[in-house]
Coordinates of C-alpha atoms in Angstrom, one line a residue:
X104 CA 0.0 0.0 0.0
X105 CA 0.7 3.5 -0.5
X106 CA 1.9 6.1 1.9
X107 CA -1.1 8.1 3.4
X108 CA -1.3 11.1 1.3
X109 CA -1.6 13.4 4.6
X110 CA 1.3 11.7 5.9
X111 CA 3.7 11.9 2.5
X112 CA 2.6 15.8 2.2
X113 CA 3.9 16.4 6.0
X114 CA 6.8 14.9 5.2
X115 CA 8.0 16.5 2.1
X116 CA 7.4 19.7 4.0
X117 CA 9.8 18.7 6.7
X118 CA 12.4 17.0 4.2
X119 CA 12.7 19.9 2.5
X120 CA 12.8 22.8 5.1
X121 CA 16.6 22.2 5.4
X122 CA 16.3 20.7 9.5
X123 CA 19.1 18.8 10.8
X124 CA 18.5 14.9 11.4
X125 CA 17.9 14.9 15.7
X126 CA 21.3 12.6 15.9
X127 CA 23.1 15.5 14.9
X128 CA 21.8 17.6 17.9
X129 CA 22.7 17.5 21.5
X130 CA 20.3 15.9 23.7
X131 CA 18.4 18.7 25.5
X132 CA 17.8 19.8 21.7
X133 CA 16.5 16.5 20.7
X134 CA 14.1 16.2 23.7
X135 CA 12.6 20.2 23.0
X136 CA 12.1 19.3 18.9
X137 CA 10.3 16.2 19.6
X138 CA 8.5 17.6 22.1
X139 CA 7.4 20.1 19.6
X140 CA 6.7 17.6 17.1
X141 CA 4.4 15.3 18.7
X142 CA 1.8 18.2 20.2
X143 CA 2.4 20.2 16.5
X144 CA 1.2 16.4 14.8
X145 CA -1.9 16.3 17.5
X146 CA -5.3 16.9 17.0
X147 CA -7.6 18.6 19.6
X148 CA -7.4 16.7 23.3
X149 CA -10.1 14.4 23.7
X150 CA -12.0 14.6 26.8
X151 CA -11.5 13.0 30.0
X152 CA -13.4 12.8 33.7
X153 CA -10.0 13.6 35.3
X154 CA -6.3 13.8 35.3
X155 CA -4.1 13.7 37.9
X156 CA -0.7 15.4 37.8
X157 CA 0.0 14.8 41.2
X158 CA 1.6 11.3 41.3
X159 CA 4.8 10.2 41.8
X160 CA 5.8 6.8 41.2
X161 CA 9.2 5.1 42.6
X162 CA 12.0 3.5 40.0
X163 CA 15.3 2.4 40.9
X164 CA 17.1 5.4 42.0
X165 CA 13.8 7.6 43.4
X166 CA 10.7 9.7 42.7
X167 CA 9.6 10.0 39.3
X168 CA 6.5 11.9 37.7
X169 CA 3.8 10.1 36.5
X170 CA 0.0 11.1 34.9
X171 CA -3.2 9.4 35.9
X172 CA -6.0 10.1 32.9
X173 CA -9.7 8.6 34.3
X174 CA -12.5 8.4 31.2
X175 CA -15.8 9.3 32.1
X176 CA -18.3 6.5 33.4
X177 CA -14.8 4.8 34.5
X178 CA -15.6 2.4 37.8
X179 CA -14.0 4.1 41.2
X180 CA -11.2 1.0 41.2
X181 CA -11.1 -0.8 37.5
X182 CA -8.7 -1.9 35.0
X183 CA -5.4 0.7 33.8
X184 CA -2.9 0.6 31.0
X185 CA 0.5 1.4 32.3
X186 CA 2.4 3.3 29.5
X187 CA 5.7 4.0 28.6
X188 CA 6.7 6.8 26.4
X189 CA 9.0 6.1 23.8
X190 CA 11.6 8.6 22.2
X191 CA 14.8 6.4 21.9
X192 CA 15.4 6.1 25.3
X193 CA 16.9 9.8 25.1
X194 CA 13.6 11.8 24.6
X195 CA 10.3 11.8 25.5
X196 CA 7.8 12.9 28.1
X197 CA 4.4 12.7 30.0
X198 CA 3.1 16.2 27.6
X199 CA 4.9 14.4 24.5
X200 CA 2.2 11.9 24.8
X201 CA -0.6 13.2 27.0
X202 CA -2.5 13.3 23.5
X203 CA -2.1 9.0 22.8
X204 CA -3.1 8.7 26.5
X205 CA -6.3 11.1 27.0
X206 CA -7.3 9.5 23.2
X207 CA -6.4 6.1 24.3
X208 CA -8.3 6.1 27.6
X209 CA -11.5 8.1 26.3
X210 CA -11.7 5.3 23.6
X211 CA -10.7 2.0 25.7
X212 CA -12.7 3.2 28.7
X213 CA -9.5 1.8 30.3
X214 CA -7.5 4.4 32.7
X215 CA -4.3 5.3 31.6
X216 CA -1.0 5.8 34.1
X217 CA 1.9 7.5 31.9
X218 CA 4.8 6.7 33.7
X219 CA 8.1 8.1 33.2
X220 CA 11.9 6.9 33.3
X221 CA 15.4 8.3 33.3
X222 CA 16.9 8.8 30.0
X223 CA 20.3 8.7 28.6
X224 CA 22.9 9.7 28.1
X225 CA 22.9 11.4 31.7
X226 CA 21.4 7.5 32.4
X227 CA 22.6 5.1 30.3
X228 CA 21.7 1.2 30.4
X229 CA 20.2 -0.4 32.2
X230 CA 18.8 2.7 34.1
X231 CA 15.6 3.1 32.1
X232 CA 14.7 -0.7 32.2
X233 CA 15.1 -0.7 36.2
X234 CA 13.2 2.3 36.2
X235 CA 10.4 0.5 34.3
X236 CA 10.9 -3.0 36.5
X237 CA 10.9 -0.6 39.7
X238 CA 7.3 1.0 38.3
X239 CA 5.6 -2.2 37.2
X240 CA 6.2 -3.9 40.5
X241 CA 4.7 -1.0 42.5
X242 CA 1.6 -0.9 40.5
X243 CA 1.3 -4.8 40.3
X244 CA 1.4 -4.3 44.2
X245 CA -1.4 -1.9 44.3
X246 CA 0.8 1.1 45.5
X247 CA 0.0 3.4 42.6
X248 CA -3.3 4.6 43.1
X249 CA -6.1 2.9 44.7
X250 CA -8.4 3.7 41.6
X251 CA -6.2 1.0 39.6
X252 CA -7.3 -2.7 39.9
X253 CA -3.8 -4.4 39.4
X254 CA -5.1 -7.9 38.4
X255 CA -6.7 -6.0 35.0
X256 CA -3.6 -4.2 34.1
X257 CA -2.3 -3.7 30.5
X258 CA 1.4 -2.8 30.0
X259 CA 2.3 -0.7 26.7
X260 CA 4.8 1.4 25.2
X261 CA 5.8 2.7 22.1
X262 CA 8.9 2.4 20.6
X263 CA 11.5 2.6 23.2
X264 CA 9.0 2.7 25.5
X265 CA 7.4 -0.4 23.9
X266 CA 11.0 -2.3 24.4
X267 CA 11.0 -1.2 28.3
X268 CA 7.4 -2.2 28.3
X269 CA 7.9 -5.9 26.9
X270 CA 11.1 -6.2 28.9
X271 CA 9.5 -5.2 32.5
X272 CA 6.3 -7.7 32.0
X273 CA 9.3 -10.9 31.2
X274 CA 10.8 -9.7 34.1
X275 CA 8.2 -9.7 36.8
X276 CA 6.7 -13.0 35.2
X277 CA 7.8 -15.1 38.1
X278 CA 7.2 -12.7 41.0
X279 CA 3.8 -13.4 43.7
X280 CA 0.6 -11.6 43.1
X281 CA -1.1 -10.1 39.5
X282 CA 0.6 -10.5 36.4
X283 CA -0.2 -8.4 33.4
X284 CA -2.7 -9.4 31.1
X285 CA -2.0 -7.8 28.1
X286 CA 1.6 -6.8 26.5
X287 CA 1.1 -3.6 24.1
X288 CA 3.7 -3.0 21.7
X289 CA 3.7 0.0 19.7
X290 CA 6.5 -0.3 16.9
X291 CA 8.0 -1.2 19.7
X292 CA 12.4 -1.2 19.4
X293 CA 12.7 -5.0 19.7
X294 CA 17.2 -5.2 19.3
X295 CA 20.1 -3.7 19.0
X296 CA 22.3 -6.2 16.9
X297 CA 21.3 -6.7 13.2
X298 CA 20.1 -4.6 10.4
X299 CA 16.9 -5.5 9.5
X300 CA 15.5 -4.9 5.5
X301 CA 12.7 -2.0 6.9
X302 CA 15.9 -0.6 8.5
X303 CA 17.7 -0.6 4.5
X304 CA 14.4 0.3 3.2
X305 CA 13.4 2.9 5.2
X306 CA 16.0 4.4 7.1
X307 CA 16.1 7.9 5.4
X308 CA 13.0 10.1 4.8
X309 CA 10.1 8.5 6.8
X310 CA 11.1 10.7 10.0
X311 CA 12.5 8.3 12.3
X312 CA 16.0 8.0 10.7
X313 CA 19.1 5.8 10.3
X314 CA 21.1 8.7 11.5
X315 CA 18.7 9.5 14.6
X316 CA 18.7 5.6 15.8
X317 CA 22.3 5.3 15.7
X318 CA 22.9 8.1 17.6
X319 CA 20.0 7.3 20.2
X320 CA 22.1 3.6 20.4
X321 CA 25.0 5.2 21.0
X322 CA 23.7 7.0 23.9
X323 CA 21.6 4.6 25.7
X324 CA 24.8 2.1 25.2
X325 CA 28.0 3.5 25.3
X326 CA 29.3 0.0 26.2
X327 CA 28.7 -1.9 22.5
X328 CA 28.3 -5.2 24.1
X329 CA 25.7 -4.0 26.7
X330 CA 23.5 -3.6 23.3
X331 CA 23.3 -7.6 22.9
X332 CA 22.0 -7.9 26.8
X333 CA 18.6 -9.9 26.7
X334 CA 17.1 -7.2 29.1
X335 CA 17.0 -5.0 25.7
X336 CA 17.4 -7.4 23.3
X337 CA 14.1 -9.4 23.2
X338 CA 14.8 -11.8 20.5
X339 CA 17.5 -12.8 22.9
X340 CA 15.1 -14.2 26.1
X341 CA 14.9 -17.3 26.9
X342 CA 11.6 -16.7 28.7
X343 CA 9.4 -15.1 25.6
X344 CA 6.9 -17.8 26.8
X345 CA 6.4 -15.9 30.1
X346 CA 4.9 -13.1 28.1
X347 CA 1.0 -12.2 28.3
X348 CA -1.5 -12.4 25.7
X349 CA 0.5 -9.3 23.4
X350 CA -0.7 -6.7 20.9
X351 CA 1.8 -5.7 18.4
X352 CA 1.1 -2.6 15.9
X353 CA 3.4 -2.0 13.6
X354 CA 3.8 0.8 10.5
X355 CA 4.7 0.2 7.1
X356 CA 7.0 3.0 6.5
X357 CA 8.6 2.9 9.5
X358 CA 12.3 1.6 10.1
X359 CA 11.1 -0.6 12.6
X360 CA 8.4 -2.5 11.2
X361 CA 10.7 -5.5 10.6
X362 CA 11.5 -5.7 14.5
X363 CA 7.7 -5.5 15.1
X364 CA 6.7 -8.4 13.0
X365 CA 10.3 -10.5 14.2
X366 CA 8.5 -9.9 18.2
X367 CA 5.3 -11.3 17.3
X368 CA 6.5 -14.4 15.5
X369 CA 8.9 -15.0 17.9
X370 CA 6.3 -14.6 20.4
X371 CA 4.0 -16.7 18.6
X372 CA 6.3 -19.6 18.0
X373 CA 6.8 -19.4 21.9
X374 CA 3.0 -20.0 22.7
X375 CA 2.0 -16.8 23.4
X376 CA -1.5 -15.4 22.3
X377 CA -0.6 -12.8 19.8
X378 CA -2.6 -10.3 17.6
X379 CA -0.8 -8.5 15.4
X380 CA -2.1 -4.6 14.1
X381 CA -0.2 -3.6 10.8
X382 CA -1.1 0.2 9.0
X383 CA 1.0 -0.4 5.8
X384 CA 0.3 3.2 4.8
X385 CA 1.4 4.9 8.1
X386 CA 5.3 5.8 9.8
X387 CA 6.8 5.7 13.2
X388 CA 5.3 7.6 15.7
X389 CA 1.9 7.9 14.2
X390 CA -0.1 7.8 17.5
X391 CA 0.9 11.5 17.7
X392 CA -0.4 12.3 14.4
X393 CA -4.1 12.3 14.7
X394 CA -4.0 16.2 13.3
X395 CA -2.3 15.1 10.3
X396 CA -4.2 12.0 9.2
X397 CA -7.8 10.5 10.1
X398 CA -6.2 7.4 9.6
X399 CA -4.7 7.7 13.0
X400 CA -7.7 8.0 15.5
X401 CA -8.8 5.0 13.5
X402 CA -5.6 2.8 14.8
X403 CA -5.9 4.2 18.0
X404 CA -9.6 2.9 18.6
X405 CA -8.6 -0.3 17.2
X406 CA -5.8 -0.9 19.2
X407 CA -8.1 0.7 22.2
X408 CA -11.1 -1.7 21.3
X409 CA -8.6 -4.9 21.8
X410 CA -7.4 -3.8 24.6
X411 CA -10.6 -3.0 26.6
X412 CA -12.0 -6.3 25.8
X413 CA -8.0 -8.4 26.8
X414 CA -8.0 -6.8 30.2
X415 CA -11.6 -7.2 31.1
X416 CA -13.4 -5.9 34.3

C-alpha cells in the first residue's frame, strides 16, 4: 500500500525545510524538537473525567513523575494501561504523549498511568529498564493509586517505550501476586544487533531516521556489548513464553516494522496469544499524528477496542 497522502505531504514539508537529522543535535535539543513535534502532529485533546498530575511513582534510583488520565463512566477501582513513552530512550515525556493517552483512555474506557523513566545519556543502560521494572512492580502491588485494579492491568509502550514495556512484563513474570494481562507493543524497538531490510528500506525520509537511531544507540549504550543484553534485546530471552497475551502494531513506512513483526513471531512460536495490528500506509510515531491524518484516530480505537475487551473488568 501507498503512503497516506496526509502523511507523505507532511513529510515532504519537513524533508525539505533544510532541518538537521535529531542525531546531529545534542540531547536537551532533541528532547525540546520532539516535544514540539508530537503536540504540532496532535489533533484537539479528547475529553476525559480527570487527570491527575500529582503522582509520583518510585523507580530504581527515586521519585519519578507520572500522569493518571480517568475516562468518564470509568468504575472508582477498575482496569489501567500502564504506559511508557518512547523517544529512543533519550527523549520523550508525560506532555509528549498526554494526547495518545487522553485518546487512548476516552476510547478504551481503560484508565491510563503515563509513567516516566530516566533517560540517557545522563542514564545510560540499564537505568531506564530498572526504572520501568521498579514502576511495574509497584503498581502490580497496588501502591499506585487505589483507583487501579492491578489484576486488570495492561502494559504498553511505544517504541522505546514499547522495548521497556515488553522487557518489564518478562521480568516480573515469576514474581507473587497479579501479572499483566495484556503486552502492548507499539513499533516497539525490539534489538540492537542486526540490520533489518525495513531498516535498509526505510532508514532515510520517513522521520525516524538511520542517523537519529544510531545516535540514540550510541547514547543509551555507550558500552557496544551491553547492546546484545537480553534485558533489551528481546529476540535474545529465553523466557518469551512468560509473556502475556501481546498486541503488536506496527507501520509500514517505518524503520522498525521488521522488528515489530520479528517480536510477534517470535512470540507466537513461543506459545504466546498474539494479535498482530499492521497500517502499511502509516510511519513511526503515528499515534501522535491524529491532526495530520484520520487514519490515525482510527488505529488508536482499534488498538483501544482490543485492549478493553483483553483486560476485562
Amino acid at each position: 500500500m501507498s503512503l497516506d497522502p496526509h502523511i507523505a505531504g507532511m513529510l515532504a514539508e519537513l524533508n525539505g525545510s533544510g532541518q538537521p537529522d535529531m542525531g546531529s543535535l545534542p540531547p536537551a535539543i532533541i528532547r525540546q524538537v520532539m516535544h514540539d513535534s508530537c503536540l504540532a502532529m496532535e489533533g484537539p485533546p479528547d475529553a476525559v473525567a480527570r487527570v491527575r498530575r500529582d503522582i509520583n511513582l518510585t523507580g530504581a534510583a527515586g521519585p519519578l513523575p507520572a500522569r493518571l488520565y480517568t475516562p468518564a463512566g470509568a468504575p472508582p477501582v477498575g482496569p489501567c494501561l500502564l504506559f511508557f513513552h518512547g523517544g529512543g530512550f533519550v527523549a520523550g515525556d508525560l506532555d509528549s504523549h498526554d494526547g495518545f493517552c487522553r485518546r487512548f483512555a476516552a476510547l478504551s474506557g481503560l484508565r491510563v498511568l503515563s509513567a516516566s523513566y530516566r533517560l540517557a545519556p545522563e542514564h545510560p543502560f540499564p537505568a531506564a529498564h530498572d526504572d520501568v521494572l521498579a514502576v511495574l512492580r509497584q503498581v502490580l502491588a497496588g501502591q499506585a493509586d487505589p483507583s487501579i485494579d492491578p489484576t486488570h492491568l495492561a502494559v504498553g509502550g511505544d517504541s522505546a517505550g514499547g522495548n521497556l514495556a515488553a522487557s518489564a512484563v518478562l521480568d516480573v513474570a515469576n514474581d507473587k501476586g497479579p501479572r499483566p494481562r495484556l503486552l502492548l507493543a507499539i513499533y516497539p524497538v525490539v534489538q540492537f544487533t542486526h540490520e533489518t531490510e525495513s531498516l535498509r528500506r526505510c532508514g532515510e525520509g520517513y522521520l525516524l531516521t538511520r542517523a537519529s537511531m544510531d545516535a540514540f544507540t550510541a547514547m543509551t549504550f555507550p558500552d557496544p556489548e551491553s547492546r546484545g543484553n537480553r534485558r533489551a534485546n528481546l529476540l535474545a530471552r529465553p523466557d518469551l513464553m512468560e509473556a502475556p497475551a501481546t498486541l503488536v502494531v506496527t507501520a509500514g513506512y517505518d524503520p522498525l516494522m521488521d522488528e515489530g513483526c520479528d517480536l510477534a513471531l517470535a512470540l507466537r512460536r513461543a506459545g504466546v496469544p498474539v494479535a498482530h495490528h499492521h497500517h502499511p500506509s502509516l510511519i513511526h510515531a503515528f499515534i501522535h499524528m491524529s491532526g495530520v491524518t484520520p487514519a490515525v484516530p482510527q488505529a488508536i480505537a482499534k488498538m483501544a477496542a482490543f485492549a478493553k475487551v483483553a483486560v476485562g473488568g
